[in-house]
Amino acid sequence: MSRLQRARCRLTAHPFALDTAIAAGALVCMVIGSFVAPEGEHGVSWGVRTPDPLSLVLMTLGAAALVFRRSTPKAVLAVTGTASLVESVTGVPRAPVAMCAVIALYTVAATTDRATTWRVGLLTMTVLTGAAMLAGPLPWYAQENLAIIAWTGTGATAGDAVRSRRAVVRAIRERADRAERTREEEARRRVAEERLRIARDLHDVVAHHIALVNVQAGVAAHVMDKRPDQAKEALAHVREASRSALNELRATVGLLRQTGDPKAPTEPAPGLSRLDELAGTFRNAGLPVEVAHADQGEELPAAVDLAAYRIIQEALTNVQKHAGPDARAEVSVVRVGPLVEVTVLDDGTAVNGATAGGGHGLLGMRERVTALGGSLTTGPRYGGGFRVHAILPVKTRTTATGEPA
């Protein structure tokens, strides 16, 4: 990157400093121009004169207004146009205060639409030129009056051209970004479809081997006492089928893994046996948690045990994030016949952010509960706080006797 490009990047990153520099440059040009006399005794010539104090005040006012041209372009145009109007009516010879109005008109044209540019440009041109011709001290056909038309038209045209170019560049970038997003979405869709196809193939292969294992195990149990040799043969088939299923599963999961995916955990999935440990981690983080665990110590199916643990974990996370610094939480797990009820309460005063926008946390809880055939109820508590209540059946669709997996 060249030195000029680096300087341009710095100025673009600090627009207020850039506008200040433009205003200072315009003020210097106007002051220098105000000392030049365009007419002499023997026709058109150039000389040196002393500007009027009013002209200096108007130039300073117009240049100061240009500092705020990005934030309020129309207001800046009104201020600079008024200063130019006063100078056109009173200045003899005239100082170049109209330069401020031209810059302000350029800014308005570059930041608005074309219709606004036409209206504002024609209005500025008509008012300044008409006032100079009708009320100014110079003849109506003076070159200073005609120059106002040229300069205002140039400012409006240049601003409109810059706005159009920016719009074209923006449209090109948006199309490129949209095309890039479309390609990425198409790639993700194809990957998802391929993964779904692989998952279906995996289901078919594993289901075949499991069905074979089930049949051979039944044969082995039936002939174990009377024909042990046939039972051994059936158990060998069971072993071979299970080995084939594991190999197929390992190969397919290897295809589904991507670079950078975490390695499979070697420890068992968490469950309610680690509930006290989970509560301890939140207590260490500053959230008081009380746990009531009344499930008679009965062992739950792995899917139900994991779902209950994840629901409590997500609910406590939401309490810590959204319930406020002084919130307290209560967790209860109760076994009621064929059901397990999991309840998480808090007394926070802040609105739960997970509920305000339908966060992914509550959506994940609901999906887990629905997959097990249970129900989930979430909502604010009377008097403040939030309540998460899940009912999980102990015998799910995957563990019920006689139903397919």
XYZ file of C-alpha atoms in Angstrom:
405
model
C 0.000 0.000 0.000
C 1.400 3.397 -1.022
C 1.708 6.397 1.244
C -1.196 8.114 -0.502
C -3.462 5.100 0.000
C -2.525 4.874 3.681
C -3.345 8.553 4.142
C -6.666 8.053 2.379
C -7.522 5.119 4.636
C -6.741 7.177 7.732
C -8.923 10.066 6.537
C -11.763 7.693 5.660
C -11.561 6.165 9.120
C -11.842 9.650 10.694
C -14.536 11.525 8.719
C -14.751 14.426 11.186
C -11.055 15.160 10.729
C -11.494 14.967 6.951
C -14.399 17.435 7.046
C -12.372 19.764 9.255
C -9.510 19.663 6.751
C -11.915 20.360 3.861
C -13.426 23.293 5.758
C -9.974 24.710 6.514
C -8.933 24.346 2.873
C -12.118 26.053 1.682
C -11.562 28.910 4.133
C -7.989 29.404 2.910
C -9.120 29.432 -0.743
C -11.918 31.895 -0.009
C -9.663 34.236 1.941
C -7.034 34.189 -0.802
C -9.711 34.791 -3.436
C -11.164 37.689 -1.479
C -7.883 39.618 -1.838
C -8.007 39.404 -5.648
C -9.753 42.183 -7.585
C -11.083 40.926 -10.953
C -11.543 44.355 -12.531
C -9.299 47.329 -13.102
C -9.599 50.818 -14.570
C -8.889 49.752 -18.180
C -11.116 46.677 -18.575
C -10.683 43.207 -17.035
C -7.489 42.847 -15.073
C -6.261 41.432 -11.767
C -5.292 43.425 -8.711
C -5.092 43.283 -4.956
C -7.801 44.572 -2.628
C -8.787 44.403 1.015
C -11.909 42.316 1.774
C -14.753 43.716 3.840
C -15.040 42.587 7.486
C -18.538 41.279 6.761
C -17.163 39.102 3.970
C -14.544 37.660 6.303
C -17.233 36.875 8.887
C -19.428 35.196 6.265
C -16.501 33.126 4.948
C -15.606 31.991 8.465
C -19.236 31.116 9.229
C -19.630 29.125 6.018
C -16.367 27.225 6.514
C -17.288 26.408 10.133
C -20.632 24.995 8.974
C -18.860 22.652 6.538
C -17.390 20.725 9.482
C -20.864 19.243 10.113
C -21.760 18.556 6.484
C -21.972 14.767 6.919
C -24.263 14.754 9.954
C -26.710 17.491 8.835
C -26.110 18.203 5.127
C -29.360 20.105 4.493
C -28.908 22.342 7.532
C -25.340 23.071 6.460
C -26.607 23.953 2.966
C -29.138 26.345 4.496
C -26.446 28.087 6.564
C -23.925 28.347 3.734
C -26.623 29.370 1.262
C -27.759 32.149 3.575
C -24.162 33.380 3.948
C -23.743 33.317 0.160
C -27.047 35.146 -0.276
C -25.975 37.935 2.076
C -22.616 38.245 0.309
C -24.272 38.359 -3.115
C -26.490 41.247 -2.054
C -23.944 43.324 -0.091
C -20.442 42.492 -1.323
C -18.698 44.938 -3.683
C -16.487 43.523 -5.061
C -17.853 40.112 -4.187
C -15.939 37.540 -2.096
C -16.158 33.816 -3.030
C -18.451 32.813 -0.131
C -20.525 30.772 -2.593
C -17.776 28.128 -2.484
C -19.184 26.917 0.859
C -22.665 26.586 -0.643
C -21.273 24.633 -3.589
C -19.528 22.146 -1.262
C -22.668 21.805 0.874
C -24.803 21.259 -2.245
C -22.373 18.571 -3.399
C -22.760 16.819 -0.025
C -26.569 16.926 -0.217
C -26.511 15.514 -3.746
C -24.081 12.747 -2.753
C -26.149 11.616 0.267
C -29.737 11.860 -1.050
C -31.694 10.653 -4.047
C -31.789 12.216 -7.500
C -35.195 13.838 -7.100
C -34.062 15.626 -3.937
C -30.887 16.683 -5.709
C -32.882 18.260 -8.545
C -35.225 20.097 -6.201
C -32.538 21.366 -3.835
C -30.114 22.195 -6.654
C -32.642 24.208 -8.658
C -33.845 25.990 -5.535
C -30.295 26.941 -4.501
C -29.359 28.036 -8.010
C -32.541 30.095 -8.445
C -32.392 31.823 -5.067
C -28.696 32.720 -5.186
C -28.683 33.777 -8.843
C -31.987 35.646 -8.670
C -30.972 37.530 -5.523
C -27.609 38.467 -7.028
C -29.198 39.674 -10.289
C -32.150 41.521 -8.801
C -30.855 42.850 -5.468
C -27.101 42.796 -5.903
C -24.964 45.881 -6.555
C -23.592 44.441 -9.808
C -25.421 44.462 -13.166
C -27.594 41.426 -13.754
C -25.363 40.263 -16.611
C -22.155 40.429 -14.518
C -19.913 37.385 -14.785
C -20.042 36.913 -11.014
C -23.814 36.349 -11.241
C -23.490 33.908 -14.123
C -20.706 32.060 -12.281
C -23.177 31.179 -9.501
C -25.231 29.159 -11.995
C -22.140 27.307 -13.219
C -20.757 26.532 -9.756
C -24.027 25.369 -8.195
C -24.802 23.220 -11.211
C -21.326 21.711 -11.070
C -21.680 20.923 -7.355
C -25.067 19.237 -7.775
C -23.947 17.258 -10.818
C -20.733 16.060 -9.197
C -22.566 14.980 -6.043
C -25.171 13.072 -8.049
C -22.424 11.329 -10.039
C -20.620 10.291 -6.858
C -23.869 8.991 -5.359
C -24.621 6.979 -8.508
C -21.126 5.495 -8.541
C -21.394 4.515 -4.877
C -24.760 2.892 -5.564
C -23.305 0.890 -8.448
C -20.326 -0.255 -6.386
C -22.628 -1.165 -3.496
C -24.891 -3.157 -5.807
C -21.911 -5.023 -7.265
C -20.653 -5.889 -3.788
C -24.101 -7.020 -2.666
C -24.441 -9.256 -5.714
C -21.007 -10.728 -5.078
C -21.825 -11.319 -1.400
C -25.189 -12.830 -2.299
C -23.572 -15.118 -4.853
C -20.970 -16.170 -2.302
C -23.661 -16.877 0.292
C -25.654 -18.824 -2.275
C -22.629 -20.977 -3.096
C -21.950 -21.604 0.579
C -25.588 -22.455 1.262
C -25.661 -24.799 -1.715
C -22.495 -26.503 -0.483
C -23.940 -26.862 3.026
C -27.193 -28.208 1.589
C -25.358 -30.816 -0.449
C -23.281 -31.806 2.552
C -26.445 -32.139 4.657
C -28.124 -34.236 1.977
C -25.073 -36.467 1.717
C -24.943 -36.867 5.482
C -28.638 -37.738 5.518
C -28.073 -40.368 2.836
C -25.151 -41.809 4.789
C -27.239 -41.830 7.966
C -30.003 -43.738 6.184
C -27.514 -46.260 4.864
C -26.079 -46.592 8.361
C -29.556 -47.160 9.774
C -30.276 -49.885 7.232
C -26.955 -51.670 7.796
C -27.027 -51.477 11.593
C -30.713 -52.460 11.718
C -29.951 -55.532 9.602
C -27.093 -56.630 11.837
C -29.047 -55.963 15.048
C -31.982 -57.982 13.743
C -29.585 -60.823 12.922
C -28.056 -60.596 16.404
C -31.524 -60.723 17.951
C -32.494 -63.838 15.993
C -29.229 -65.702 16.675
C -29.362 -64.789 20.369
C -32.894 -66.212 20.556
C -31.738 -69.414 18.865
C -28.803 -69.721 21.288
C -31.064 -69.266 24.302
C -33.497 -71.876 22.967
C -30.977 -74.670 22.284
C -28.435 -73.853 25.017
C -29.379 -76.848 27.227
C -30.183 -79.522 24.618
C -27.791 -78.676 21.780
C -24.842 -76.662 23.087
C -22.887 -77.049 19.828
C -25.656 -75.293 17.897
C -25.811 -72.645 20.639
C -22.090 -72.006 20.243
C -22.553 -71.652 16.510
C -25.384 -69.167 17.032
C -23.236 -67.158 19.476
C -20.437 -67.111 16.910
C -22.892 -65.638 14.400
C -23.896 -63.078 17.023
C -20.265 -62.115 17.548
C -19.601 -61.829 13.811
C -22.746 -59.757 13.208
C -21.926 -57.395 16.092
C -18.352 -56.989 14.811
C -19.656 -56.168 11.323
C -22.114 -53.649 12.780
C -19.336 -51.943 14.745
C -17.098 -51.797 11.679
C -19.880 -50.323 9.562
C -20.689 -47.810 12.293
C -17.045 -46.787 12.687
C -16.557 -46.339 8.946
C -19.741 -44.307 8.478
C -19.119 -42.059 11.477
C -15.615 -41.479 10.133
C -17.169 -40.185 6.898
C -19.474 -37.871 8.822
C -16.666 -36.318 10.841
C -15.111 -33.097 9.589
C -11.702 -31.597 10.083
C -11.559 -29.884 13.438
C -14.423 -31.857 15.024
C -13.712 -32.726 18.658
C -12.733 -36.264 19.389
C -15.346 -38.570 20.772
C -15.451 -38.463 24.590
C -14.078 -41.481 26.399
C -16.145 -40.905 29.560
C -19.837 -41.901 29.776
C -22.576 -39.368 29.061
C -23.527 -37.264 32.097
C -26.661 -38.026 34.061
C -28.501 -37.201 37.260
C -25.810 -38.942 39.269
C -23.659 -35.858 38.576
C -26.384 -33.376 39.522
C -24.640 -32.302 42.746
C -21.422 -31.732 40.808
C -23.314 -29.625 38.265
C -24.918 -27.537 41.003
C -21.503 -27.045 42.584
C -20.103 -25.508 39.414
C -22.890 -22.917 39.368
C -22.412 -22.202 43.076
C -18.749 -21.539 42.410
C -19.820 -19.117 39.686
C -21.898 -17.130 42.197
C -25.383 -18.615 41.674
C -26.949 -20.134 44.836
C -28.545 -23.449 43.857
C -30.618 -25.773 46.057
C -31.119 -29.362 44.882
C -33.898 -31.750 45.895
C -33.379 -35.215 44.386
C -36.229 -37.609 45.231
C -36.242 -40.349 42.608
C -35.848 -43.257 45.094
C -32.381 -43.912 43.686
C -33.814 -45.886 40.770
C -31.750 -46.172 37.635
C -33.230 -44.363 34.659
C -32.812 -45.187 30.967
C -29.762 -43.525 29.475
C -31.793 -41.242 27.178
C -34.023 -40.012 30.012
C -31.074 -39.590 32.382
C -29.133 -37.532 29.845
C -32.169 -35.413 28.857
C -32.938 -34.553 32.495
C -29.324 -33.534 33.103
C -29.167 -31.353 29.988
C -32.481 -29.656 30.796
C -31.250 -28.731 34.278
C -27.916 -27.574 32.892
C -29.520 -25.334 30.281
C -32.092 -23.946 32.716
C -29.414 -23.032 35.280
C -27.345 -21.435 32.520
C -30.322 -19.255 31.572
C -30.791 -18.283 35.215
C -27.167 -17.239 35.500
C -27.322 -15.217 32.266
C -30.729 -13.556 32.465
C -32.174 -13.673 35.985
C -30.027 -10.968 37.554
C -27.090 -10.914 39.989
C -29.171 -11.629 43.116
C -31.162 -14.562 41.763
C -31.403 -17.949 43.471
C -32.305 -21.236 41.830
C -34.074 -24.389 43.025
C -33.796 -27.757 41.273
C -36.023 -30.739 42.016
C -36.133 -34.191 40.445
C -39.090 -36.356 41.504
C -40.093 -39.838 40.358
C -43.880 -40.118 40.099
C -44.889 -43.564 38.942
C -43.809 -44.046 35.319
C -42.746 -40.406 35.026
C -39.853 -38.220 36.135
C -40.596 -34.570 36.852
C -37.752 -32.072 36.551
C -38.362 -28.544 37.852
C -36.022 -25.542 37.879
C -37.223 -22.347 39.590
C -35.584 -18.971 40.096
C -36.580 -15.722 41.805
C -34.805 -13.365 39.416
C -36.198 -9.934 38.615
C -34.802 -9.579 35.094
C -36.657 -10.841 32.036
C -35.355 -14.191 30.882
C -33.558 -13.425 27.621
C -34.088 -16.964 26.424
C -37.847 -16.444 26.418
C -37.973 -12.919 25.046
C -36.745 -13.972 21.637
C -37.404 -17.702 21.738
C -33.791 -18.598 22.350
C -32.067 -21.775 21.211
C -31.755 -22.985 24.821
C -35.479 -23.472 25.360
C -35.837 -24.824 21.834
C -33.200 -27.456 22.582
C -34.979 -28.426 25.813
C -38.273 -28.809 23.993
C -36.719 -30.967 21.286
C -35.158 -33.276 23.871
C -38.426 -33.659 25.767
C -40.493 -34.157 22.617
C -38.094 -36.818 21.346
C -38.758 -38.823 24.527
C -42.536 -38.340 24.359
C -42.692 -35.982 27.346
C -43.891 -32.431 27.888
C -42.178 -29.150 28.759
C -43.696 -26.049 30.347
C -41.775 -22.779 30.626
C -42.838 -19.301 31.665
C -42.654 -16.543 34.256
C -43.625 -17.265 37.845
C -46.234 -15.324 39.766
C -44.405 -12.723 41.830
C -41.248 -12.804 39.731
C -38.801 -15.327 38.432
C -39.017 -18.104 35.891
C -40.086 -21.747 35.893
C -38.993 -24.691 33.779
C -40.986 -27.887 34.289
C -40.352 -31.066 32.291
C -42.186 -34.388 32.516
C -40.221 -37.325 31.100
C -41.633 -40.858 30.720
C -39.340 -43.520 32.128
C -40.322 -45.987 29.407
C -39.712 -44.113 26.185
C -40.407 -45.241 22.652
C -36.887 -46.599 22.407
C -37.073 -48.636 25.620
C -40.669 -49.856 25.558
C -40.983 -53.610 25.205
C -42.056 -54.854 21.825
C -41.660 -51.516 20.016
C -39.053 -50.988 17.288
C -36.032 -48.863 17.990
